[in-house]
Amino acid sequence: MNKKNQKLMLIMAIVAVVAAVVLMVVVVVAMKGGAKEGTPVEELQLASDAPQDEWTVATGATEQPAEQPSDQLIVETETVEQSAAGMSVGGDATGTVTNSAVPNATDTASAAANTSNVETTPAATTTTTATTTTTTTTTTAGASTAKGYVLTYGTNNSWQKGDVTMFGVDFQITNNSSAQVESWTLVMEISGLAEVDGWNGTFKTSGNTLTITNADYNGAIGNGGSVNCGCNLGVKAANVTVASATLNGTACTVVAGKVDPNAQANAQNAQNNNQNNNNQNNNNQNNNQQAPVDVSAMLTRCADAVQGDDWLHTDGHRILDKNGKEVWLTGVNWFGYNTGTNTFDGLWNSQMAPTVKAIADHGFNLIRVPISAQLLNDWAAGNYPKANYNNAYNTELNSMNSLQIFDYFLSLAEANGLKVMIDIHSAETDAMGHNANMWCTQKVTADQYLAALAWCADRYKNNDTIIAYDLKNEPHGKPYEGSNAAIWNDSKSANNWKYMAERAALTVLGKNPNVLVMVEGTEIYPVDIKSNSDYHSQNDADYYFNWWGGNLRGVADYPVQLGQYQNKLVYSPHDYGPTVYEQPWFKGGYTYDSLMKDCWHDNWFYIYENNTAPLLIGEWGGFMTEPNLTWMTHMRKLIKTYHLNHTFWCLNANSGDTGGLLKDDFTTWDTEKYNFVKEVLWQQNGKFVGLDHQIPLGANGITLSAASSLK
């Protein structure tokens, strides 16, 4: 070793010793001179240039940095019972902050099933008062290991409504206590609370107090389980702040961050699969385990089917079969392929084959299948995300990957005389993915969205079980969102849905020229398209608003142009009642005529009236209670009077703001709701009419060949 190196090492050693001494002094000072118990703490945080994944404690009047995302929420109180020096990285039962929480079994299952949805967010806040212990960390829901009850909340978007700032807020209640919760009442104190409109529960406000009681279907929370609810919440503040929360009178640990919308379903799936594994182990011991099925045989097309004779086309506002017979598409939505379940939701309690048969037996001739572009691209790349279902109930699925399970569903649909419509419900696989404004996100580009459609259309081009593609579910966005909002004009802007819809339609039809393509609307359209054709105005008064996907006013000025494929185009608005959201046209009472005048006609019915193209109401439905039932009755009258094509929302019991045709066991049908919808299912001479020329629809239906043209 030369002298130069010796000197360098000596200097480094001296620096290390000095640093160690300084660190010891700082620690001793901090332990002795930190905030005293019960003393207000104005600020205790890292320097402004510290990494954003470090923790922050803030109390009193806290102002968030301007660049902080809106879903980074701060819990504020006047005093801190726990001394600052007592906080530790690693966490404990007293509510100290941890930067790397260790997931429990439920979280591990959720992460394994849904890794694409895990997000890490920067800030964390801890506050404790004399009467309750409130811990706030910013993380994905379900990651907290705190004992007792945990409330996680997060915002997903915001907009201005006069002097009130509105936020979309998701809540998740996790039961980490030792006992099951049979029913629940959640009480929260929210600073500046002004108004609320919620789902998956009953919401009441009094001053700054928000009280939520469970719905009929989500009252029970097992140990380690969770339930979700949400709302549009208005506050007279810069952000949403939950100061404290109790569940059934017991203080909750409050976690501010991103709510994982799939955690509840994934936890249920994990619980079911664990039980199924135990059952299978027992079966092994009893030598009763079912042998693997012949997957190839199960995916073989129905012998009675004639490939290629069921394609449809349009003429004016009519949809016709190959012989020019007018048909009526009367279907139902069944979601799950978009949520992270990677198959249909509900198969944790039910079986696929009997459920598909029941849909056909009940007279629905079409199933709209919400799916994500991400999942289709996974399949295209040879990746098969795990399908979550009850392994013991659906043993025939255990030998299949998730794509094979989908193909098996198609074979079941065909055998029962059912047709299928693929709905790109979201770009990303996420139960809340439809909240994204457009067909692409940071994770799924526009080109990847188009690639997903191209792959699917090409793969199934010789299978006329899939007769239609809904190109994108509910494009939307508000004026203030600018280029991030879906618009409709004659430009080639990246956010122009009309332009992208044409590209998407031609992508599908280029692979399979036989299918129908559904084009939904947007949320906004300019009142004066000539002066505001580029949507530069951010003034709400300059726009017509409607439901997401429900504004098709732009068709009058800029109709979708598909050239030689124009007879494959169907416009597909969505429409809902006041229990989903109290739109202006519901206020002060409404009638069939007022709905036609204030909403339906100018937004989309004129397309039918002018014989421009057929309409298919892609989503409509809701609870069979007032004030929604009156709207349901009027919508049913509209559909029945004009034989509008439709797919009812939905089959699933777990649709929070509408309910479903199936009850919570995903097997028992809600006879009241079904009998209501039955009036607008295609029937002739007491039989349901299918869309297959050779295979009758279920046990109570006939083939399209046996039916007469729609009258």
XYZ file of C-alpha atoms in Angstrom:
711
model
C 0.000 0.000 0.000
C 1.495 3.405 -0.953
C 1.560 6.453 1.301
C -1.095 8.258 -0.681
C -3.591 5.465 -0.042
C -2.626 5.290 3.627
C -3.360 8.991 4.067
C -6.697 8.642 2.264
C -7.788 5.758 4.486
C -6.774 7.705 7.623
C -8.880 10.698 6.529
C -11.873 8.436 5.827
C -11.583 6.825 9.244
C -11.487 10.210 10.991
C -14.589 11.352 9.043
C -16.463 8.179 9.994
C -15.661 8.639 13.708
C -16.770 12.282 13.644
C -20.021 11.336 11.859
C -20.768 8.656 14.443
C -20.219 11.075 17.331
C -22.468 13.691 15.715
C -25.200 11.096 15.149
C -25.091 9.981 18.808
C -25.438 13.582 19.957
C -28.401 14.181 17.650
C -30.171 11.048 18.890
C -29.657 11.957 22.554
C -30.893 15.499 21.975
C -33.916 14.245 20.061
C -34.837 11.783 22.801
C -34.509 14.366 25.551
C -35.759 17.442 23.745
C -38.535 16.110 21.525
C -42.142 17.223 21.777
C -43.594 16.454 25.174
C -46.674 14.292 25.533
C -49.763 16.429 25.111
C -47.872 19.374 23.594
C -49.117 20.730 20.253
C -46.758 19.891 17.438
C -46.819 22.455 14.656
C -44.472 20.654 12.308
C -42.348 17.548 12.371
C -41.203 16.485 8.927
C -38.201 15.848 6.766
C -36.525 18.603 4.819
C -38.312 19.631 1.640
C -35.754 17.874 -0.504
C -36.188 14.560 1.280
C -37.475 11.579 -0.714
C -41.257 11.607 -0.956
C -41.676 8.129 0.467
C -40.595 9.309 3.910
C -43.147 9.949 6.614
C -44.647 13.271 7.606
C -46.526 14.227 10.751
C -48.750 17.262 10.478
C -51.287 18.725 12.851
C -53.106 21.960 13.368
C -53.480 24.088 10.229
C -51.728 22.059 7.573
C -51.336 23.230 4.005
C -50.502 20.624 1.416
C -47.866 21.420 -1.195
C -49.409 22.492 -4.478
C -47.878 19.544 -6.300
C -49.268 16.962 -3.875
C -51.768 14.581 -5.530
C -55.356 15.082 -4.460
C -55.533 11.596 -2.982
C -52.801 12.320 -0.450
C -54.962 13.129 2.532
C -54.006 14.681 5.864
C -55.539 13.940 9.256
C -55.568 17.060 11.430
C -56.068 17.464 15.179
C -55.075 20.017 17.771
C -52.958 17.856 20.057
C -50.703 14.836 19.784
C -50.754 12.461 22.729
C -47.756 10.502 21.528
C -44.376 12.209 21.744
C -42.490 12.710 18.520
C -39.440 10.982 19.953
C -41.530 7.876 20.540
C -42.250 7.320 16.863
C -40.410 4.531 15.172
C -40.002 3.109 11.719
C -41.468 -0.356 11.879
C -44.809 0.316 13.556
C -46.593 -1.174 16.541
C -50.021 -1.466 18.055
C -49.960 2.109 19.342
C -50.240 3.572 15.879
C -46.710 4.636 15.016
C -45.887 5.155 11.377
C -44.236 2.474 9.348
C -42.721 3.065 5.951
C -42.797 -0.629 5.026
C -45.820 -2.329 6.500
C -45.682 -6.127 6.501
C -48.740 -7.476 4.651
C -51.064 -9.914 6.322
C -52.403 -13.056 4.637
C -55.242 -11.205 2.982
C -52.898 -8.599 1.540
C -50.564 -11.249 0.207
C -53.429 -12.959 -1.578
C -54.590 -9.654 -2.978
C -51.154 -8.729 -4.210
C -50.615 -12.118 -5.787
C -53.873 -11.925 -7.668
C -53.613 -8.286 -8.588
C -50.032 -7.119 -8.740
C -50.747 -4.728 -11.577
C -52.946 -2.613 -9.324
C -50.502 -2.095 -6.459
C -49.397 1.500 -6.146
C -47.118 3.229 -3.675
C -47.982 6.788 -2.682
C -45.732 9.247 -0.945
C -46.901 10.843 2.268
C -47.964 9.438 5.639
C -49.466 11.128 8.668
C -49.946 9.975 12.245
C -52.257 11.652 14.722
C -53.441 10.487 18.125
C -55.988 12.180 20.396
C -56.897 11.551 24.013
C -60.025 9.562 23.122
C -59.124 7.778 19.897
C -56.011 6.552 18.168
C -55.976 7.561 14.516
C -53.170 6.304 12.314
C -52.869 7.530 8.763
C -50.501 5.937 6.275
C -50.516 6.346 2.549
C -50.577 2.895 0.984
C -52.697 0.474 -0.930
C -55.793 -0.550 0.983
C -55.487 -3.678 3.040
C -51.784 -3.214 3.784
C -52.405 -2.116 7.368
C -51.731 -4.695 10.079
C -53.373 -2.566 12.772
C -55.634 -4.436 15.157
C -59.335 -3.760 15.444
C -61.135 -1.869 12.694
C -59.267 -0.114 9.880
C -60.874 2.529 7.672
C -59.030 3.249 4.430
C -60.127 6.129 2.239
C -58.859 7.777 -0.914
C -60.001 10.151 -3.636
C -59.962 9.363 -7.347
C -61.016 12.665 -8.965
C -62.292 16.134 -8.095
C -64.321 18.977 -9.594
C -65.716 22.327 -8.535
C -69.384 22.887 -7.741
C -69.821 26.525 -6.728
C -67.933 27.038 -3.471
C -67.852 23.280 -2.815
C -65.049 21.020 -4.033
C -66.425 17.627 -5.013
C -64.337 14.469 -4.683
C -64.948 10.899 -5.709
C -64.104 9.053 -2.483
C -63.639 5.317 -1.916
C -63.919 3.801 1.557
C -62.836 0.372 2.712
C -63.592 -1.065 6.152
C -61.315 -3.901 7.238
C -62.120 -6.047 10.253
C -58.888 -7.020 12.002
C -60.701 -7.774 15.249
C -61.247 -11.259 16.626
C -64.995 -11.351 15.925
C -67.197 -11.135 12.867
C -69.195 -7.969 12.284
C -72.829 -8.803 11.496
C -73.931 -5.262 10.600
C -72.185 -1.918 10.808
C -72.530 1.806 11.196
C -69.529 3.925 10.273
C -69.383 7.456 11.712
C -66.749 9.892 10.431
C -65.849 13.480 11.197
C -64.935 15.217 7.930
C -63.720 18.806 7.920
C -65.927 21.197 5.934
C -68.453 18.516 4.972
C -71.078 19.980 2.637
C -72.856 17.188 0.727
C -72.658 13.510 -0.151
C -74.156 11.080 -2.662
C -73.048 7.517 -1.994
C -73.402 3.866 -2.919
C -73.018 0.477 -1.190
C -74.651 1.902 1.948
C -77.023 4.504 3.370
C -75.374 7.914 3.754
C -76.497 10.663 6.156
C -74.850 13.939 7.094
C -75.167 16.254 10.071
C -72.717 19.145 10.181
C -69.262 17.627 9.729
C -70.494 14.143 10.648
C -70.993 11.545 7.928
C -72.783 8.356 8.946
C -72.854 5.307 6.678
C -74.857 2.179 7.460
C -74.440 -1.045 5.558
C -76.594 -2.097 2.620
C -78.591 -5.324 2.768
C -75.849 -7.267 1.021
C -72.653 -6.076 2.756
C -73.422 -6.023 6.476
C -71.250 -8.999 7.440
C -67.467 -8.488 7.690
C -65.581 -11.612 8.693
C -62.341 -11.574 10.615
C -59.686 -10.295 8.208
C -62.388 -9.379 5.700
C -63.388 -6.026 4.283
C -66.228 -4.186 2.567
C -66.116 -1.252 0.185
C -68.403 1.705 -0.313
C -67.993 5.082 -1.956
C -69.515 8.441 -2.683
C -69.275 11.759 -4.407
C -68.429 13.977 -1.462
C -68.386 17.758 -1.301
C -66.282 19.765 1.139
C -65.610 23.431 1.669
C -61.904 22.720 1.912
C -58.932 21.990 -0.316
C -59.041 18.270 0.317
C -60.941 15.513 2.093
C -59.877 15.088 5.706
C -61.250 12.351 7.947
C -60.436 13.593 11.442
C -61.759 10.484 13.200
C -63.902 7.429 12.580
C -65.787 4.840 14.616
C -67.370 1.571 13.575
C -70.276 0.505 15.762
C -68.970 2.934 18.379
C -65.388 1.623 18.386
C -62.548 3.874 17.195
C -60.998 2.945 13.843
C -57.455 3.220 12.626
C -57.748 5.632 9.694
C -55.576 5.017 6.652
C -55.411 7.708 3.964
C -54.332 6.520 0.558
C -55.433 4.494 -2.441
C -58.261 2.071 -1.856
C -57.694 -1.220 -3.630
C -61.085 -1.930 -5.220
C -60.178 -5.593 -5.688
C -59.082 -6.327 -2.136
C -62.513 -7.487 -1.002
C -63.025 -9.829 -3.937
C -59.447 -11.096 -3.795
C -59.755 -11.805 -0.083
C -62.952 -13.735 -0.760
C -61.267 -15.619 -3.581
C -58.280 -16.430 -1.388
C -60.569 -17.662 1.389
C -62.540 -19.794 -1.060
C -59.408 -21.202 -2.654
C -57.888 -22.036 0.722
C -61.062 -23.874 1.624
C -61.073 -25.563 -1.760
C -57.484 -26.685 -1.286
C -58.469 -28.217 2.031
C -61.397 -29.932 0.362
C -59.150 -31.235 -2.369
C -56.668 -32.535 0.187
C -59.484 -34.365 1.921
C -60.575 -35.756 -1.415
C -57.048 -36.969 -2.023
C -57.110 -38.812 1.263
C -60.416 -40.400 0.358
C -59.216 -41.250 -3.171
C -62.149 -39.266 -4.527
C -60.272 -36.493 -6.302
C -61.649 -35.803 -9.758
C -59.266 -36.655 -12.580
C -58.137 -33.771 -14.820
C -60.639 -33.048 -17.577
C -59.998 -33.295 -21.303
C -59.655 -29.576 -21.964
C -59.527 -29.987 -25.725
C -62.843 -31.831 -25.731
C -64.473 -29.208 -23.519
C -63.408 -26.403 -25.851
C -64.713 -28.128 -28.953
C -67.419 -26.142 -30.721
C -71.004 -27.295 -30.386
C -71.817 -29.983 -32.969
C -75.201 -28.378 -33.722
C -73.703 -25.008 -34.591
C -73.250 -23.809 -38.142
C -70.325 -21.445 -38.251
C -70.848 -18.112 -39.981
C -74.615 -18.081 -40.428
C -75.373 -15.753 -37.490
C -73.528 -12.561 -38.432
C -75.648 -9.401 -38.312
C -75.695 -6.093 -40.173
C -77.650 -2.841 -40.012
C -80.050 -0.948 -42.228
C -81.084 2.460 -40.957
C -82.063 1.996 -37.310
C -82.652 -1.734 -37.714
C -80.352 -4.709 -37.072
C -80.860 -7.566 -39.538
C -79.742 -11.157 -39.936
C -78.264 -12.675 -43.110
C -81.750 -13.040 -44.609
C -82.872 -9.474 -43.871
C -84.936 -10.463 -40.838
C -85.031 -7.730 -38.218
C -83.752 -8.904 -34.839
C -83.905 -7.583 -31.295
C -80.831 -7.807 -29.101
C -82.062 -8.125 -25.508
C -79.125 -8.981 -23.287
C -77.488 -8.681 -19.904
C -74.093 -7.614 -18.532
C -71.943 -10.004 -16.499
C -68.704 -8.414 -15.297
C -65.492 -9.741 -13.771
C -62.991 -10.004 -16.613
C -62.295 -6.313 -16.099
C -61.864 -6.376 -12.313
C -58.870 -8.608 -11.625
C -60.974 -11.711 -11.056
C -59.907 -12.676 -14.595
C -63.154 -14.527 -15.059
C -66.734 -13.720 -14.135
C -67.375 -12.381 -10.652
C -69.598 -14.601 -8.525
C -67.958 -17.908 -9.366
C -66.713 -17.946 -5.788
C -70.276 -18.929 -4.824
C -71.668 -20.360 -8.051
C -70.848 -22.529 -11.045
C -70.179 -21.306 -14.547
C -72.082 -23.901 -16.580
C -75.405 -23.664 -14.691
C -75.190 -19.860 -14.621
C -74.738 -19.595 -18.386
C -77.633 -22.006 -18.871
C -79.800 -19.971 -16.482
C -79.138 -16.780 -18.471
C -80.359 -18.503 -21.622
C -83.296 -20.165 -19.854
C -84.395 -16.749 -18.566
C -84.529 -15.434 -22.126
C -81.543 -13.113 -22.528
C -80.112 -13.673 -26.007
C -76.861 -11.720 -25.592
C -74.225 -11.375 -22.854
C -72.156 -8.205 -22.774
C -68.799 -9.171 -21.249
C -66.803 -6.279 -19.716
C -63.090 -6.980 -20.094
C -59.839 -5.010 -19.954
C -57.464 -4.282 -22.812
C -54.654 -5.245 -20.447
C -56.019 -8.769 -19.971
C -56.453 -9.273 -23.718
C -52.860 -8.170 -24.278
C -51.705 -10.521 -21.518
C -53.416 -13.389 -23.281
C -51.999 -12.309 -26.638
C -48.499 -12.414 -25.128
C -49.031 -15.903 -23.714
C -49.489 -14.683 -20.137
C -52.504 -16.069 -18.310
C -53.322 -14.215 -15.078
C -54.905 -16.511 -12.519
C -58.675 -16.781 -12.680
C -60.204 -16.496 -9.205
C -63.156 -18.782 -8.582
C -64.322 -21.515 -6.230
C -62.186 -24.497 -7.199
C -64.520 -26.980 -5.542
C -67.649 -25.663 -7.257
C -66.048 -25.389 -10.710
C -63.736 -28.399 -10.794
C -63.747 -28.554 -14.590
C -61.975 -25.169 -14.653
C -59.050 -26.376 -12.556
C -57.276 -27.835 -15.584
C -57.585 -24.620 -17.616
C -55.748 -21.327 -17.732
C -57.752 -18.092 -17.742
C -57.900 -17.864 -21.555
C -59.106 -21.445 -21.824
C -61.767 -20.670 -19.222
C -62.976 -17.827 -21.428
C -63.047 -20.134 -24.460
C -64.984 -22.655 -22.375
C -67.511 -19.932 -21.566
C -67.916 -19.275 -25.292
C -68.599 -22.958 -25.903
C -71.220 -22.951 -23.128
C -72.844 -19.835 -24.577
C -72.987 -21.388 -28.032
C -74.470 -24.628 -26.726
C -77.253 -22.624 -25.052
C -78.044 -20.459 -28.076
C -76.462 -17.333 -26.575
C -74.418 -14.665 -28.331
C -71.627 -12.562 -26.817
C -70.524 -8.934 -27.077
C -66.992 -8.024 -25.994
C -66.889 -4.732 -24.081
C -63.531 -3.024 -23.560
C -64.651 -1.790 -20.166
C -61.287 -0.420 -19.083
C -57.752 -0.072 -20.317
C -56.246 -1.552 -17.161
C -57.400 -4.580 -15.216
C -58.971 -2.856 -12.226
C -62.461 -2.866 -10.720
C -62.340 0.945 -10.811
C -60.607 1.077 -14.181
C -63.716 2.474 -15.842
C -63.122 5.689 -13.877
C -60.254 6.485 -16.240
C -61.510 9.041 -18.736
C -60.257 7.468 -21.905
C -59.281 4.284 -23.715
C -55.642 4.611 -22.721
C -53.672 5.283 -19.535
C -50.026 5.593 -18.566
C -49.878 1.791 -18.377
C -51.915 0.984 -21.498
C -51.186 3.181 -24.506
C -53.563 3.929 -27.377
C -51.588 1.563 -29.599
C -51.848 -1.184 -26.979
C -55.589 -0.577 -26.750
C -55.891 -1.024 -30.512
C -53.638 -4.084 -30.378
C -55.950 -5.715 -27.823
C -58.945 -5.239 -30.132
C -57.007 -6.498 -33.150
C -55.854 -9.646 -31.371
C -59.317 -10.478 -30.048
C -61.059 -9.830 -33.375
C -58.522 -11.939 -35.225
C -58.582 -14.825 -32.737
C -62.364 -15.156 -32.839
C -63.021 -14.175 -36.468
C -64.306 -17.674 -37.208
C -66.556 -17.899 -34.158
C -69.927 -16.234 -34.634
C -70.712 -16.670 -30.938
C -69.042 -13.245 -30.603
C -71.211 -11.033 -32.785
C -70.278 -7.554 -31.537
C -67.596 -5.370 -29.950
C -68.328 -2.411 -27.674
C -65.188 -0.471 -28.520
C -64.837 1.389 -25.210
C -66.990 1.708 -22.156
C -68.022 5.236 -21.121
C -65.434 7.698 -22.465
C -65.814 10.823 -20.346
C -64.195 13.894 -18.860
C -65.166 17.384 -17.748
C -64.332 20.759 -19.340
C -61.622 21.645 -16.817
C -59.728 18.429 -17.627
C -58.731 19.736 -21.051
C -56.754 17.251 -23.123
C -57.434 14.555 -20.528
C -61.160 14.614 -21.268
C -62.753 12.611 -24.074
C -64.131 14.918 -26.768
C -66.046 14.527 -30.047
C -65.155 16.640 -33.089
C -63.540 16.337 -36.531
C -59.928 16.591 -35.334
C -57.226 13.971 -34.980
C -56.541 14.974 -31.388
C -55.358 12.197 -29.106
C -58.415 12.687 -26.885
C -60.967 12.773 -29.719
C -63.160 9.728 -29.125
C -64.912 10.040 -32.495
C -61.552 9.785 -34.288
C -60.335 6.944 -32.071
C -63.657 5.104 -32.386
C -63.261 5.110 -36.156
C -59.714 3.774 -35.844
C -60.815 1.117 -33.347
C -63.792 0.066 -35.461
C -61.692 -0.289 -38.579
C -59.089 -2.220 -36.594
C -61.731 -4.743 -35.535
C -63.471 -4.894 -38.908
C -60.145 -5.253 -40.685
C -59.699 -8.536 -38.813
C -63.343 -9.609 -38.843
C -65.613 -7.688 -41.235
C -68.695 -9.555 -40.005
C -69.137 -8.260 -36.450
C -71.108 -5.254 -35.261
C -69.230 -2.398 -33.581
C -70.798 -0.379 -30.777
C -69.739 3.255 -30.354
C -70.641 4.952 -27.092
C -70.799 8.686 -26.554
C -68.865 11.032 -24.289
C -69.849 13.073 -21.223
C -69.721 16.618 -22.645
C -70.461 18.321 -25.943
C -70.212 22.055 -26.716
C -73.381 24.121 -26.783
C -71.849 26.059 -29.684
C -69.654 23.655 -31.607
C -68.581 26.346 -34.092
C -67.069 28.708 -31.530
C -65.834 25.969 -29.189
C -64.965 23.138 -31.572
C -61.584 22.647 -29.884
C -63.190 22.483 -26.420
C -60.998 25.350 -25.217
C -63.649 26.657 -22.826
C -63.509 25.354 -19.262
C -66.856 26.911 -18.387
C -69.495 24.264 -17.615
C -72.200 26.547 -19.025
C -70.665 26.125 -22.480
C -71.394 22.386 -22.553
C -74.197 19.862 -22.577
C -73.620 17.153 -19.973
C -74.932 13.597 -19.826
C -74.044 10.242 -18.297
C -70.562 8.924 -19.072
C -70.835 7.442 -22.554
C -74.344 8.846 -22.915
C -73.699 12.044 -24.865
C -74.036 11.342 -28.579
C -74.981 14.863 -29.658
C -71.807 14.946 -31.727
C -73.221 12.382 -34.147
C -75.449 15.113 -35.593
C -72.391 17.202 -36.537
C -69.692 14.556 -36.926
C -71.120 11.071 -37.509
C -68.777 8.092 -37.320
C -67.605 7.197 -40.830
C -66.665 3.576 -41.535
C -66.805 3.554 -45.322
C -67.633 0.090 -46.654
C -68.357 -1.051 -43.087
C -70.991 1.569 -42.323
C -73.648 -1.135 -42.044
C -71.802 -2.562 -39.025
C -72.179 0.551 -36.872
C -74.439 0.739 -33.802
C -74.486 3.680 -31.373
C -74.638 2.621 -27.731
C -75.523 5.166 -25.020
C -75.789 4.406 -21.296
C -78.561 5.748 -19.090
C -79.357 5.455 -15.383
C -81.782 6.643 -12.766
C -81.570 9.012 -9.790
C -80.233 6.429 -7.322
C -77.003 6.296 -9.334
C -76.797 10.093 -9.546
C -79.426 12.802 -9.298
C -78.998 14.457 -12.650
C -80.648 17.868 -13.236
C -83.492 16.308 -15.227
C -84.593 14.305 -12.184
C -84.928 17.241 -9.811
C -88.423 18.440 -9.009
C -90.001 15.297 -10.412
C -89.943 13.800 -13.882
C -92.123 11.953 -16.389
C -91.574 9.915 -19.522
C -92.172 13.028 -21.605
C -89.842 15.192 -19.539
C -87.063 12.582 -19.770
C -87.481 12.455 -23.535
C -87.356 16.250 -23.750
C -84.629 16.950 -21.178
C -82.295 14.023 -21.823
C -83.023 11.173 -24.190
C -84.022 12.851 -27.441
C -81.201 15.324 -28.015
C -78.519 13.135 -26.510
C -79.191 10.015 -28.583
C -82.798 9.126 -29.465
C -82.683 11.424 -32.488
C -80.250 8.918 -34.030
C -83.048 6.331 -34.090
C -85.679 8.887 -35.065
C -83.609 10.086 -38.050
C -82.954 6.491 -39.127
C -79.209 7.165 -38.908
C -78.182 3.917 -37.191
C -79.489 1.429 -34.639
C -79.274 2.105 -30.921
C -78.281 -0.370 -28.221
C -78.663 0.843 -24.630
C -75.496 -0.774 -23.314
C -76.285 -0.183 -19.643
C -79.513 0.574 -17.819
C -80.824 -0.784 -14.534
C -80.910 -0.158 -10.820
C -82.681 -0.934 -7.584
C -86.386 -1.725 -7.610
C -87.169 1.090 -5.183
C -88.172 4.712 -5.514
C -87.125 7.102 -6.828
C -85.384 4.698 -9.206
C -88.367 2.467 -10.002
C -90.238 5.260 -11.763
C -87.237 5.906 -14.006
C -86.855 2.152 -14.663
C -90.493 2.004 -15.735
C -90.097 4.916 -18.137
C -86.901 3.468 -19.636
C -88.594 0.095 -20.088
C -91.476 1.843 -21.884
C -89.036 3.546 -24.251
C -87.237 0.281 -25.005
C -90.484 -1.629 -25.513
C -92.181 1.013 -27.664
C -89.324 1.261 -30.166
C -87.766 -2.174 -29.686
C -84.477 -0.548 -28.772
C -81.671 -3.075 -28.412
C -80.290 -3.247 -24.886
C -78.097 -5.086 -22.397
C -79.382 -4.753 -18.843
C -76.975 -3.852 -16.037
C -76.477 -6.351 -14.604
C -76.421 -10.043 -13.650
C -73.951 -9.522 -10.782
C -75.122 -9.241 -7.190
C -72.046 -7.143 -6.375
C -72.909 -4.045 -8.387
C -73.030 -1.520 -5.582
C -75.142 1.239 -7.120
C -77.629 -0.934 -9.024
C -77.785 -4.416 -7.534
C -78.197 -7.361 -9.872
C -80.550 -9.978 -11.232
C -78.827 -12.498 -8.982
C -78.976 -12.338 -5.215
C -75.933 -12.526 -2.955
C -75.409 -16.260 -3.472
C -75.018 -15.606 -7.229
C -77.435 -18.478 -7.832
C -80.892 -17.304 -6.727
C -82.632 -14.964 -9.157
C -84.368 -11.821 -7.934
C -87.803 -12.670 -9.307
C -89.181 -9.154 -8.880
C -86.398 -7.571 -10.912
C -86.334 -10.363 -13.472
C -90.078 -10.185 -14.079
C -89.699 -6.444 -14.589
C -86.980 -6.881 -17.219
C -88.687 -9.891 -18.809
C -91.190 -7.544 -20.467
C -88.440 -6.238 -22.762
C -86.905 -9.580 -23.714
C -87.599 -10.732 -27.278
C -90.518 -13.183 -27.157
C -92.871 -14.701 -29.686
C -95.796 -16.975 -28.867
C -94.606 -17.382 -25.294
C -91.067 -18.373 -26.325
C -87.836 -16.411 -26.048
C -86.166 -15.697 -29.367
C -82.463 -16.340 -29.747
C -79.973 -14.987 -32.273
C -78.707 -18.383 -33.448
C -80.324 -19.895 -36.531
C -79.720 -23.495 -35.461
C -79.565 -23.674 -31.647
C -82.646 -22.648 -29.629
C -82.224 -20.170 -26.790
C -82.118 -22.153 -23.561
C -84.896 -24.435 -22.401
C -87.697 -21.958 -23.128
C -86.633 -20.439 -26.425
C -86.575 -20.895 -30.172
C -84.027 -20.412 -32.919
C -83.847 -17.327 -35.088
C -84.855 -19.498 -38.030
C -88.113 -20.396 -36.271
C -88.910 -16.784 -35.395
C -90.644 -14.231 -37.543
C -89.133 -10.816 -38.187
C -89.448 -8.283 -35.406
C -92.654 -6.263 -35.615
